[in-house]
mmCIF file of C-alpha atoms in Angstrom:
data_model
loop_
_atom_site.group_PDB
_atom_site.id
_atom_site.type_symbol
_atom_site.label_atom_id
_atom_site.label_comp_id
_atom_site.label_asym_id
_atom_site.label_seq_id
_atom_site.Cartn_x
_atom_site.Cartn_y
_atom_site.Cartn_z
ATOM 1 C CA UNK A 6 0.000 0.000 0.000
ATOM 2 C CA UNK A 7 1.466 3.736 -1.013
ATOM 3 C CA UNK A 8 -0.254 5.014 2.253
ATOM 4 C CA UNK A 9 2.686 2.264 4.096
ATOM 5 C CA UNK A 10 4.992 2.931 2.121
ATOM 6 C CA UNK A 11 5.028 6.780 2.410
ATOM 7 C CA UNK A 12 4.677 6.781 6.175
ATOM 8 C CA UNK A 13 8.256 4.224 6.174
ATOM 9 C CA UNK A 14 10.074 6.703 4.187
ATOM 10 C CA UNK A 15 8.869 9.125 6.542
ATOM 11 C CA UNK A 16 10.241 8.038 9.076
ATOM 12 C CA UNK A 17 13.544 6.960 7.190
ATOM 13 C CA UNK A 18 13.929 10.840 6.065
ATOM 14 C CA UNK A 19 13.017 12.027 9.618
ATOM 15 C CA UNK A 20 15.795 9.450 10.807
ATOM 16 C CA UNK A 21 18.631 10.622 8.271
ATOM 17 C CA UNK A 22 17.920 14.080 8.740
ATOM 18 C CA UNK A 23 18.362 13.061 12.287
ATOM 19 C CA UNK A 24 20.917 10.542 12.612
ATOM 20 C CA UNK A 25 23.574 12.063 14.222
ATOM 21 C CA UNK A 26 23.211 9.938 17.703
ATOM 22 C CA UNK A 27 26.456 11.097 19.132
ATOM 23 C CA UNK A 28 24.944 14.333 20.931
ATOM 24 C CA UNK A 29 23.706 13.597 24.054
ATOM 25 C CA UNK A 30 27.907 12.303 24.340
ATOM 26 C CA UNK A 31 29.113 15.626 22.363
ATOM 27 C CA UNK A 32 26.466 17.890 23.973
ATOM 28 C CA UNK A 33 27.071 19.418 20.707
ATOM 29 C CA UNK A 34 25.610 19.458 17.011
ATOM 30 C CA UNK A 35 26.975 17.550 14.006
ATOM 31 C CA UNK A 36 29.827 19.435 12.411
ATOM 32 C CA UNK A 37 30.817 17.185 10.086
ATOM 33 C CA UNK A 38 31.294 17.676 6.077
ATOM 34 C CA UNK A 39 27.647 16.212 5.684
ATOM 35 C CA UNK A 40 26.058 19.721 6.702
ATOM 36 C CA UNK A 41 26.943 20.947 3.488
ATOM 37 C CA UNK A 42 24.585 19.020 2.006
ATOM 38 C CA UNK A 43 21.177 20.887 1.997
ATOM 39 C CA UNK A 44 18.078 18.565 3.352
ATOM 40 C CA UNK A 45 14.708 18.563 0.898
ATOM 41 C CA UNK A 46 12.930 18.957 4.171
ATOM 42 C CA UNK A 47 12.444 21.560 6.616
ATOM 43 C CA UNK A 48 14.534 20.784 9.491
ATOM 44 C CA UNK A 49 16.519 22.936 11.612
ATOM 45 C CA UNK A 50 20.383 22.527 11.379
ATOM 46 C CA UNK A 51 20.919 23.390 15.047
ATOM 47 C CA UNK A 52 19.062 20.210 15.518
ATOM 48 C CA UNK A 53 21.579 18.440 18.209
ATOM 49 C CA UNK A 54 20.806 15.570 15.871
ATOM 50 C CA UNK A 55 21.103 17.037 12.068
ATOM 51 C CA UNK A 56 23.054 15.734 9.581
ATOM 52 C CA UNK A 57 22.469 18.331 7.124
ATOM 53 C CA UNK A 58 21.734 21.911 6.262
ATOM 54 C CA UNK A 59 18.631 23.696 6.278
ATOM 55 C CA UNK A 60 17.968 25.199 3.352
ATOM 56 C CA UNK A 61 15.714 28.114 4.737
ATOM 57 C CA UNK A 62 18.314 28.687 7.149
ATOM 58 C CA UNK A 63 21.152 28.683 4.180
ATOM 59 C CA UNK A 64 19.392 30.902 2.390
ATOM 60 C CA UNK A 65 18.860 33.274 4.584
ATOM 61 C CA UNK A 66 22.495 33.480 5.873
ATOM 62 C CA UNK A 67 23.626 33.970 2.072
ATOM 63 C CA UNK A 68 21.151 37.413 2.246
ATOM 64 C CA UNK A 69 21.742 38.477 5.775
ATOM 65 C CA UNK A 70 25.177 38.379 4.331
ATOM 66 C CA UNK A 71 25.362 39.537 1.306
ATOM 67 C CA UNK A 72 26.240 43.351 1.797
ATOM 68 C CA UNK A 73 29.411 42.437 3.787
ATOM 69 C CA UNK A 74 30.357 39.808 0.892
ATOM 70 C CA UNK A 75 30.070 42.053 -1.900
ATOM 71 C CA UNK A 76 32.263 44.594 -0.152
ATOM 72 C CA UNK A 77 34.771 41.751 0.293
ATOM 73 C CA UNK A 78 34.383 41.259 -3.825
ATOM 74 C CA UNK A 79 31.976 38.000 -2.863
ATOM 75 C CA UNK A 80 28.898 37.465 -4.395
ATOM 76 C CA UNK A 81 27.391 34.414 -2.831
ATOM 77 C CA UNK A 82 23.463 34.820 -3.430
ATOM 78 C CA UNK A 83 23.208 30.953 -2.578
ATOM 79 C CA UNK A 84 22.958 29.549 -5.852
ATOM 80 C CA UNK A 85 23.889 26.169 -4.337
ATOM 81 C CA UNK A 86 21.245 26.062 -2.220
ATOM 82 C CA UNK A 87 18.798 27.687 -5.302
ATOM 83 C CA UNK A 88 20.291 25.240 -7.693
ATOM 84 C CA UNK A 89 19.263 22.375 -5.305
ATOM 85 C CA UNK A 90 15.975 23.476 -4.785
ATOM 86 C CA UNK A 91 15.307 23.887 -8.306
ATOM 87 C CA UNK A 92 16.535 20.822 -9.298
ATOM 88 C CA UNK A 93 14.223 18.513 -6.853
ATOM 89 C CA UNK A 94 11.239 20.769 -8.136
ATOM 90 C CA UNK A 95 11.812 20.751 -11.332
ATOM 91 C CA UNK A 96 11.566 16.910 -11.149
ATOM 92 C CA UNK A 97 8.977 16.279 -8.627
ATOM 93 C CA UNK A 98 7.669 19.600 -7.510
ATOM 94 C CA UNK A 99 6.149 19.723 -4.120
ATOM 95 C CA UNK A 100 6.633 16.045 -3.603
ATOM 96 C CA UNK A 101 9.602 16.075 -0.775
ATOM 97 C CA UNK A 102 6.825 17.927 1.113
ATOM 98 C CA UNK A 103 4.719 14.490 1.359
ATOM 99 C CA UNK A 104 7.529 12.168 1.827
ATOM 100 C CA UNK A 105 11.041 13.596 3.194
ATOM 101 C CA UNK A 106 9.971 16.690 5.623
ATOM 102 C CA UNK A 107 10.332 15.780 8.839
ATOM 103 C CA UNK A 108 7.959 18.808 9.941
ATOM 104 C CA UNK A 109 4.994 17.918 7.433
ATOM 105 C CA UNK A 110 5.354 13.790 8.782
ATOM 106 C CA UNK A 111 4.554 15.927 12.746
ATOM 107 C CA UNK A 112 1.604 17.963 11.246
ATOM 108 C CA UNK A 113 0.189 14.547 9.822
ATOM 109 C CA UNK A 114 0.975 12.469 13.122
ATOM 110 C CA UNK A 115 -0.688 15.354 15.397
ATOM 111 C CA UNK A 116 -3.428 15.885 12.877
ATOM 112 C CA UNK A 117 -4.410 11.959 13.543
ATOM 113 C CA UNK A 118 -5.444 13.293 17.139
ATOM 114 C CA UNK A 119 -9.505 12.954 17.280
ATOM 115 C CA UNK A 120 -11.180 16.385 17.849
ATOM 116 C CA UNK A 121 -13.397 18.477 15.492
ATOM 117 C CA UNK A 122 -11.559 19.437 12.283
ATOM 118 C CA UNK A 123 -11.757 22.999 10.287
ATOM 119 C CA UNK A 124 -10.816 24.210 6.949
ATOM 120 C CA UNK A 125 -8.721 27.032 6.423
ATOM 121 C CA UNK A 126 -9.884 30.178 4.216
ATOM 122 C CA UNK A 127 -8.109 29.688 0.528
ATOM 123 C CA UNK A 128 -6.595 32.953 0.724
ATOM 124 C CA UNK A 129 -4.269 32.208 3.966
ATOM 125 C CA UNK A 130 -2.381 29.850 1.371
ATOM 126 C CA UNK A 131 -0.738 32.575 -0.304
ATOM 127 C CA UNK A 132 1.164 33.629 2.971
ATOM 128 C CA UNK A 133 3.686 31.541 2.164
ATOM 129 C CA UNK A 134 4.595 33.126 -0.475
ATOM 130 C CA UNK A 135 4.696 36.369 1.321
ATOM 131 C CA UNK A 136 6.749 34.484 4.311
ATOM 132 C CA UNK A 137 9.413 33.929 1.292
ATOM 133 C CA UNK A 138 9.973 37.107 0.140
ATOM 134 C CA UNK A 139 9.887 38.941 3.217
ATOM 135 C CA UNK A 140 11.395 36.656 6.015
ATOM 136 C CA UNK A 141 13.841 34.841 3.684
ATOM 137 C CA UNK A 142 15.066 37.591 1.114
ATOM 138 C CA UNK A 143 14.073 41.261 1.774
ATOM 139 C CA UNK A 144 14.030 41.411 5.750
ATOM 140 C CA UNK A 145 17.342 39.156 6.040
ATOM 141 C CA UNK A 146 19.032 41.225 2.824
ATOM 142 C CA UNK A 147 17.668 45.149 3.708
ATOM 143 C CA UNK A 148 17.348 45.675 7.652
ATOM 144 C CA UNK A 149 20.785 45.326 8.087
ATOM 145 C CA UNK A 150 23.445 46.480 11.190
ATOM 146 C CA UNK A 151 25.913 48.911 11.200
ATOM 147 C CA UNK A 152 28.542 46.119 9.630
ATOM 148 C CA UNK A 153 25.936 45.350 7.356
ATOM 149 C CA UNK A 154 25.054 42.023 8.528
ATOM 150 C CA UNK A 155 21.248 41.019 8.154
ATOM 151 C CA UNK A 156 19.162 38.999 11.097
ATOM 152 C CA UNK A 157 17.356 35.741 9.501
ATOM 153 C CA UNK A 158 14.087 36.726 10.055
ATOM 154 C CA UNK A 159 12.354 33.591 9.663
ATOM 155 C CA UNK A 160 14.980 31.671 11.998
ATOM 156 C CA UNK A 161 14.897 34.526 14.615
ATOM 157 C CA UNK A 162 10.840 35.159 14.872
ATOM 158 C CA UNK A 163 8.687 32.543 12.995
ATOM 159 C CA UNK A 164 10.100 28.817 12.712
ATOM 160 C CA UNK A 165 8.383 26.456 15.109
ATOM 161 C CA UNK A 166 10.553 23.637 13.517
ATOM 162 C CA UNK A 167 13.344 25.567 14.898
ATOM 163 C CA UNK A 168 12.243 25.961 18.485
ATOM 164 C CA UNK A 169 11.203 22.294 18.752
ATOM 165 C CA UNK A 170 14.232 20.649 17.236
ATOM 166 C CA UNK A 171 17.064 23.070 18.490
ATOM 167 C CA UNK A 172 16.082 25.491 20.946
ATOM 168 C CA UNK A 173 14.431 22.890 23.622
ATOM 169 C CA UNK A 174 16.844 20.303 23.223
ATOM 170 C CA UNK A 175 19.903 22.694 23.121
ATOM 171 C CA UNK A 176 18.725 24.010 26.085
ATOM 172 C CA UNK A 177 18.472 20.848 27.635
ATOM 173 C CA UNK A 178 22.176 19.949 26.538
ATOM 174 C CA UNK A 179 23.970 22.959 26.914
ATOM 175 C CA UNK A 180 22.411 24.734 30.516
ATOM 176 C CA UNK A 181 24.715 27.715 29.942
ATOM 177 C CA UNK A 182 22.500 28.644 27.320
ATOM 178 C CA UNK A 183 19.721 28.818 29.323
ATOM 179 C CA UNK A 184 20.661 31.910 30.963
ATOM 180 C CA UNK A 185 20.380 33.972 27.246
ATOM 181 C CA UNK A 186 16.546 32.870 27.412
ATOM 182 C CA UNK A 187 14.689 36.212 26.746
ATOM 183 C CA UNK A 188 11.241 37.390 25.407
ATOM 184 C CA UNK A 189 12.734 36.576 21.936
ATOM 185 C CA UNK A 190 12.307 32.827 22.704
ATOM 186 C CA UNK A 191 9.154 33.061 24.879
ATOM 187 C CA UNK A 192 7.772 34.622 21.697
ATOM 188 C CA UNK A 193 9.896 31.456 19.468
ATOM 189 C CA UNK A 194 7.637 29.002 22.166
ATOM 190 C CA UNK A 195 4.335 31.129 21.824
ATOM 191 C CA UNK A 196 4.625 30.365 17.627
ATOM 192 C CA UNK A 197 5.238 26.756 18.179
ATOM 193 C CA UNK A 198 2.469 25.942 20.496
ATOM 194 C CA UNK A 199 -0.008 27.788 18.434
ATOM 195 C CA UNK A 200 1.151 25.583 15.757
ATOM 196 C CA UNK A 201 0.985 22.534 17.572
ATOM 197 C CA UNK A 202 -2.742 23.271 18.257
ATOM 198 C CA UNK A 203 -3.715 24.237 14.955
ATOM 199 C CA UNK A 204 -2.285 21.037 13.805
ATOM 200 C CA UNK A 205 -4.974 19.085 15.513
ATOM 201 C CA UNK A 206 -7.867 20.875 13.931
ATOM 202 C CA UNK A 207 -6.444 21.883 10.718
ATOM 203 C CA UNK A 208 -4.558 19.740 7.779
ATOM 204 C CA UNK A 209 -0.588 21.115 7.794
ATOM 205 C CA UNK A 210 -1.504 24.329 8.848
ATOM 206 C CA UNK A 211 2.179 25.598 8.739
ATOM 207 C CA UNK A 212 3.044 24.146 5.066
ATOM 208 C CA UNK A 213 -0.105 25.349 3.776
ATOM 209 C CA UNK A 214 0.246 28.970 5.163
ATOM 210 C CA UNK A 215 3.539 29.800 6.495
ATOM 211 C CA UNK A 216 6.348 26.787 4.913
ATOM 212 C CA UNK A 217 8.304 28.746 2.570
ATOM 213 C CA UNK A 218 10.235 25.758 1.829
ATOM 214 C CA UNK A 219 6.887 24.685 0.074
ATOM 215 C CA UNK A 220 6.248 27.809 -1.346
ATOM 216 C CA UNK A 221 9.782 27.392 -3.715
ATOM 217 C CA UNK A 222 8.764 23.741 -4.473
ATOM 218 C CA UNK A 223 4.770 24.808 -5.011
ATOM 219 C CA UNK A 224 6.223 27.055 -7.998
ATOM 220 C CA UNK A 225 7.723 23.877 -9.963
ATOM 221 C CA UNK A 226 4.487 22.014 -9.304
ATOM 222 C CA UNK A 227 2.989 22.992 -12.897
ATOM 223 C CA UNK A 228 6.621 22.640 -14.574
ATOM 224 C CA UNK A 229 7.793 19.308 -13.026
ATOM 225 C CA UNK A 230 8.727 16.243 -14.470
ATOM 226 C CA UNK A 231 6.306 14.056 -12.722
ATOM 227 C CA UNK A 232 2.796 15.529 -12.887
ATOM 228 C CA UNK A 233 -0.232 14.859 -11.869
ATOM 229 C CA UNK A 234 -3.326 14.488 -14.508
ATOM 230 C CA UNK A 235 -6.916 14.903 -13.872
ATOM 231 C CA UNK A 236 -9.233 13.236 -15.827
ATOM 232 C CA UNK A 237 -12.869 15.182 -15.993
ATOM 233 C CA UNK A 238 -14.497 12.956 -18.416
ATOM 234 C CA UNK A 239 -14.265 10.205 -15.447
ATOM 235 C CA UNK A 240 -14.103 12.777 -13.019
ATOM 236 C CA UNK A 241 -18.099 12.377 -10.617
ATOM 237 C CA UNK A 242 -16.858 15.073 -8.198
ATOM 238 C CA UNK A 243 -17.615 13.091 -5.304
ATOM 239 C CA UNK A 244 -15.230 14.868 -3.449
ATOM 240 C CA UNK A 245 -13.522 11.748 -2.150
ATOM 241 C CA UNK A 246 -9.518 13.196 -3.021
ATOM 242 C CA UNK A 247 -11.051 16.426 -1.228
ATOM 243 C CA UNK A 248 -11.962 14.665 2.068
ATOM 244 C CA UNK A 249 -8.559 12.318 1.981
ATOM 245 C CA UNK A 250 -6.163 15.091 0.962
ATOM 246 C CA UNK A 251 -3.670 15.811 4.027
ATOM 247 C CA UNK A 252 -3.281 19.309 2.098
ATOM 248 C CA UNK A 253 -7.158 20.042 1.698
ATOM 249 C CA UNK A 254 -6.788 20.120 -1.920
ATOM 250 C CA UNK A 255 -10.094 19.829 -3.814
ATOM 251 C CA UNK A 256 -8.269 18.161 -7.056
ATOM 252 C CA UNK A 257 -11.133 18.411 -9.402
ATOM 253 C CA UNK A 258 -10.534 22.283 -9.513
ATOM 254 C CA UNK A 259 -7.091 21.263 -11.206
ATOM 255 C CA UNK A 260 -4.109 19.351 -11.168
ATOM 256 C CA UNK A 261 -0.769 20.427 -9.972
ATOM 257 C CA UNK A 262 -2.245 22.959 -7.461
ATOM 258 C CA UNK A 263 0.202 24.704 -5.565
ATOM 259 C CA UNK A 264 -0.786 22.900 -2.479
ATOM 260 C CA UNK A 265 -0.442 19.403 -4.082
ATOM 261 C CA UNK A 266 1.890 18.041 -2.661
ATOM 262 C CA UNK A 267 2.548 14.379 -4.641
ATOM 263 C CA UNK A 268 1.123 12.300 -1.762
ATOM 264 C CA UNK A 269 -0.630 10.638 -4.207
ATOM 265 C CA UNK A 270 -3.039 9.373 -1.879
ATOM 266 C CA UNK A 271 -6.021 10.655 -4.306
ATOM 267 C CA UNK A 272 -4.368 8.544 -6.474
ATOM 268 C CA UNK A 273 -3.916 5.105 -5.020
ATOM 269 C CA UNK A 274 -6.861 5.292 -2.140
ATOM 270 C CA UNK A 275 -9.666 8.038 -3.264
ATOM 271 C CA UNK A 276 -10.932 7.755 -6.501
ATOM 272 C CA UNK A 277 -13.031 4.734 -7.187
ATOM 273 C CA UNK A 278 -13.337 5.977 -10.919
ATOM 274 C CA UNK A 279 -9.846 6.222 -12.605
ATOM 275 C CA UNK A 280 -10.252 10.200 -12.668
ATOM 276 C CA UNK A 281 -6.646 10.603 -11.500
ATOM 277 C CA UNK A 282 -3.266 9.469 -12.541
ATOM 278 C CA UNK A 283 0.199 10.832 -13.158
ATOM 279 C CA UNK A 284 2.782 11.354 -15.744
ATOM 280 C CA UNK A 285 6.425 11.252 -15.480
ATOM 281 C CA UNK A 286 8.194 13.032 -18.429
ATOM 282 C CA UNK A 287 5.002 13.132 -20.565
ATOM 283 C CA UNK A 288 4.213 9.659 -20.563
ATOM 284 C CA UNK A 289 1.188 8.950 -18.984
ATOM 285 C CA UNK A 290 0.889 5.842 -16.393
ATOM 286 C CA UNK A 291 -2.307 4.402 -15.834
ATOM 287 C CA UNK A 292 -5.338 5.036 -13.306
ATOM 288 C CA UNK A 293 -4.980 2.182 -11.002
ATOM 289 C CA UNK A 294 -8.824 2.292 -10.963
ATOM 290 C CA UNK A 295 -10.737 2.690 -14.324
ATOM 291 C CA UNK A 296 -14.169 1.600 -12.803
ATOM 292 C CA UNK A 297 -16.299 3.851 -14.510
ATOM 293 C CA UNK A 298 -19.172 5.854 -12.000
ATOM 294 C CA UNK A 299 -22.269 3.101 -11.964
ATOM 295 C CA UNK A 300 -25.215 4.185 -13.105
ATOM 296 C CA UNK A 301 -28.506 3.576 -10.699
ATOM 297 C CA UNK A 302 -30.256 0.446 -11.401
ATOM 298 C CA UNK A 303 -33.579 0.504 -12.397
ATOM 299 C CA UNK A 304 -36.053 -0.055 -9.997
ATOM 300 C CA UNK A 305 -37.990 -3.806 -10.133
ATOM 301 C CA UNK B 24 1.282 22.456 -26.789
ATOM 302 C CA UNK B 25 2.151 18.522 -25.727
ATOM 303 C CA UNK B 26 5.547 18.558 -26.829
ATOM 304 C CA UNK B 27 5.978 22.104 -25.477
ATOM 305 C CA UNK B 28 5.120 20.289 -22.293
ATOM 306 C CA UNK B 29 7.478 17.896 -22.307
ATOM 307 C CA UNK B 30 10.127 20.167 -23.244
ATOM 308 C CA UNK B 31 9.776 22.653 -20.026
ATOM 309 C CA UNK B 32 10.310 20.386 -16.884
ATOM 310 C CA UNK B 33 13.877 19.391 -19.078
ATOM 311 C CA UNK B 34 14.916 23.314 -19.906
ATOM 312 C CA UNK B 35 13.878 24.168 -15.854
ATOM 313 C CA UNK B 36 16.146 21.069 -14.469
ATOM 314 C CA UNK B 37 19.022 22.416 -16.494
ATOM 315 C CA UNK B 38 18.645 25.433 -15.601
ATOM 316 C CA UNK B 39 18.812 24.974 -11.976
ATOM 317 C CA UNK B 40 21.492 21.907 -12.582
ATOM 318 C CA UNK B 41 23.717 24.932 -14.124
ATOM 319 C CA UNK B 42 23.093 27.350 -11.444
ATOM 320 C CA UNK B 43 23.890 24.452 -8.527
ATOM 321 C CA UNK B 44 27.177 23.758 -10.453
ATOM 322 C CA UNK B 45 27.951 27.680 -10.106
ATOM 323 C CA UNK B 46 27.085 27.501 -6.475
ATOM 324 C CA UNK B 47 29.652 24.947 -5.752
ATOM 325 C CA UNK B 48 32.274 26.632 -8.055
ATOM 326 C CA UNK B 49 32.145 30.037 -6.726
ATOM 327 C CA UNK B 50 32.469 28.391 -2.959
ATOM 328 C CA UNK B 51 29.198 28.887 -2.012
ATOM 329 C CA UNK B 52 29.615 25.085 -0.294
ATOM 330 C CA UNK B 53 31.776 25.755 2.387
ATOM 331 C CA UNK B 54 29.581 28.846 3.300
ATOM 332 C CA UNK B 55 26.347 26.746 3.869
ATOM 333 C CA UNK B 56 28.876 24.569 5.800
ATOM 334 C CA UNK B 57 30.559 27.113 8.051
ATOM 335 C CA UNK B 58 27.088 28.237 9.147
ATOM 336 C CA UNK B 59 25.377 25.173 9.590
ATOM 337 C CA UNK B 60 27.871 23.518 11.943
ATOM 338 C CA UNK B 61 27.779 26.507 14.160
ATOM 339 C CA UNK B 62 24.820 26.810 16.368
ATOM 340 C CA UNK B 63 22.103 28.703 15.515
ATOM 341 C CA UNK B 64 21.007 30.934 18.374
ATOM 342 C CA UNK B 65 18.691 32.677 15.880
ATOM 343 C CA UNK B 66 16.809 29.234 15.369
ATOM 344 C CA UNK B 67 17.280 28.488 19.321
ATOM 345 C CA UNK B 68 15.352 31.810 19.890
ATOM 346 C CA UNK B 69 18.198 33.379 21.783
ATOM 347 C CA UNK B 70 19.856 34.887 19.379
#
């Protein structure tokens, strides 16, 4: 089943981005040549357990520092960690978001939690976007010190992926560290138990409105190599990839959405009638259901 | 329009494949590596 799969490769990506089990010995991070490899996933590089970079947090460090480089003749604009990016959308699109972020396989887990669920309004999904201009690029590249060093916004004041797998477990390695806590991480906390809740009641609230990890990726979704195809001539709208979606993507509005993000669970488990199935390269694979919607018998 | 579709996932991967290789070339490696091994009291929350 894809639904078994996914959730093992999960938790393998969770566990490589994490499988540096040396730090409760080191009470220190991973500082080996590994975290100069980017992960696909969000997750936080001051993680006592990381083995690579975060690629939010690399690109903001390449913009909080870019005034400084250029007057040392250096102009790193993190094309690395761009070129990376790029390349994983380009061929899958938003797909790492389903299957290799460690922070989207939490949402999912906490979302399993029985309570009354809500929808988002549509609207909220664009914040993202504005998260990734602002905190990554224009805040960490314009407000700048007197050296002309940036702040990375999104680091310092909005990730809860951040707080939970760095700043408590830091804290609880290194107690020196404790003394420096200050309103800044009170407000770090405040973000990451709001999250937390929301995650209960709401499908991935933070990729859908704040990730802007899945904001880059959600821009390659329509220009990837493997997309996904909707098929309205088999299409009943029964909802069914609506109500199964971990994204709250109503798929019969159109493939490739920006919040689509390759589970493929409309795919394998949702549609009874063969109205969705995916391409890699152009060349269409087949529905794994083709039953076509039954008409009602007539009555005796 | 179907083979113009086919043709734009390949132009975007090379595209960013080129601009990766100039990342690496121009150093931008060990940047990403000099900041991620260093804590990141900004991510902690008290930076």
């Amino acid at each position: 089943m894809m639904w078994v799969l996914r959730r093992w490769i999960q938790t393998a990506a969770t566990f490589l981005s994490n499988a540096y089990l040396m730090f409760p010995a080191s009470r220190n991070i991973y500082q080996g040549r590994l975290k100069s490899v980017c992960t696909p996933g969000l997750n936080c590089y001051s993680c006592p357990a990381a083995t690579g970079a975060c690629p939010l947090g690399s690109l903001q460090n390449f913009y909080a520092t870019l005034r400084p480089g250029l007057e040392q003749g250096r102009l790193h604009v993190g094309l690395y960690v761009i070129g990376f990016l790029g390349i994983i959308g380009s061929l899958v699109g938003r797909m790492p978001c389903a299957w290799v972020c460690p922070f989207g396989f939490l949402q999912e887990i906490i979302y399993k939690i029985p309570s009354r669920k809500f929808e988002i309004p549509h609207v909220l999904i664009y914040g993202k976007y504005v998260f990734l201009g602002l905190f990554i690029v224009i805040l960490p590249a314009v407000v700048v010190d007197d050296f002309g060093y940036g702040v990375t916004w999104f680091c310092k004041y909005v990730c809860p992926a951040g707080t939970l797998e760095a700043g408590i477990p830091m804290l609880a390695l290194q107690p020196s560290l404790r003394e420096l806590i200050g309103p800044l991480f009170y407000n770090k906390m405040a973000v990451l138990l709001l999250f937390l809740i929301l995650m209960v009641f709401i499908k991935r609230p933070f990729c859908r409105v704040v990730c802007p990890l899945g904001a880059i990726y959600s821009l390659f979704n329509r220009v990837s190599v493997f997309r996904m195809v909707h098929h309205p001539d088999k299409c009943v709208l029964c909802e069914e990839c609506y109500r199964h979606c971990p994204m709250g993507v109503r798929f019969y509005e159109g493939a490739n959405q920006v919040d689509c993000i390759r589970c493929l669970k409309c795919y394998q488990e949702s549609c009874k009638f063969g109205a969705i199935s995916y391409e890699v390269a152009g060349i269409r694979l087949p529905s794994i259901r083709t039953k076509r919607p039954e008409k009602e018998a007539p009555a005796d | 329009m179907k083979q113009e579709s086919r043709k734009i996932p390949f132009v975007v991967l090379v595209i960013f494949i080129i601009l990766f290789i100039i990342g690496i070339n121009i150093n931008e490696v060990s940047a990403v590596w000099e900041k991620a091994v260093q804590i990141c009291f900004n991510c902690i929350g008290i930076g």
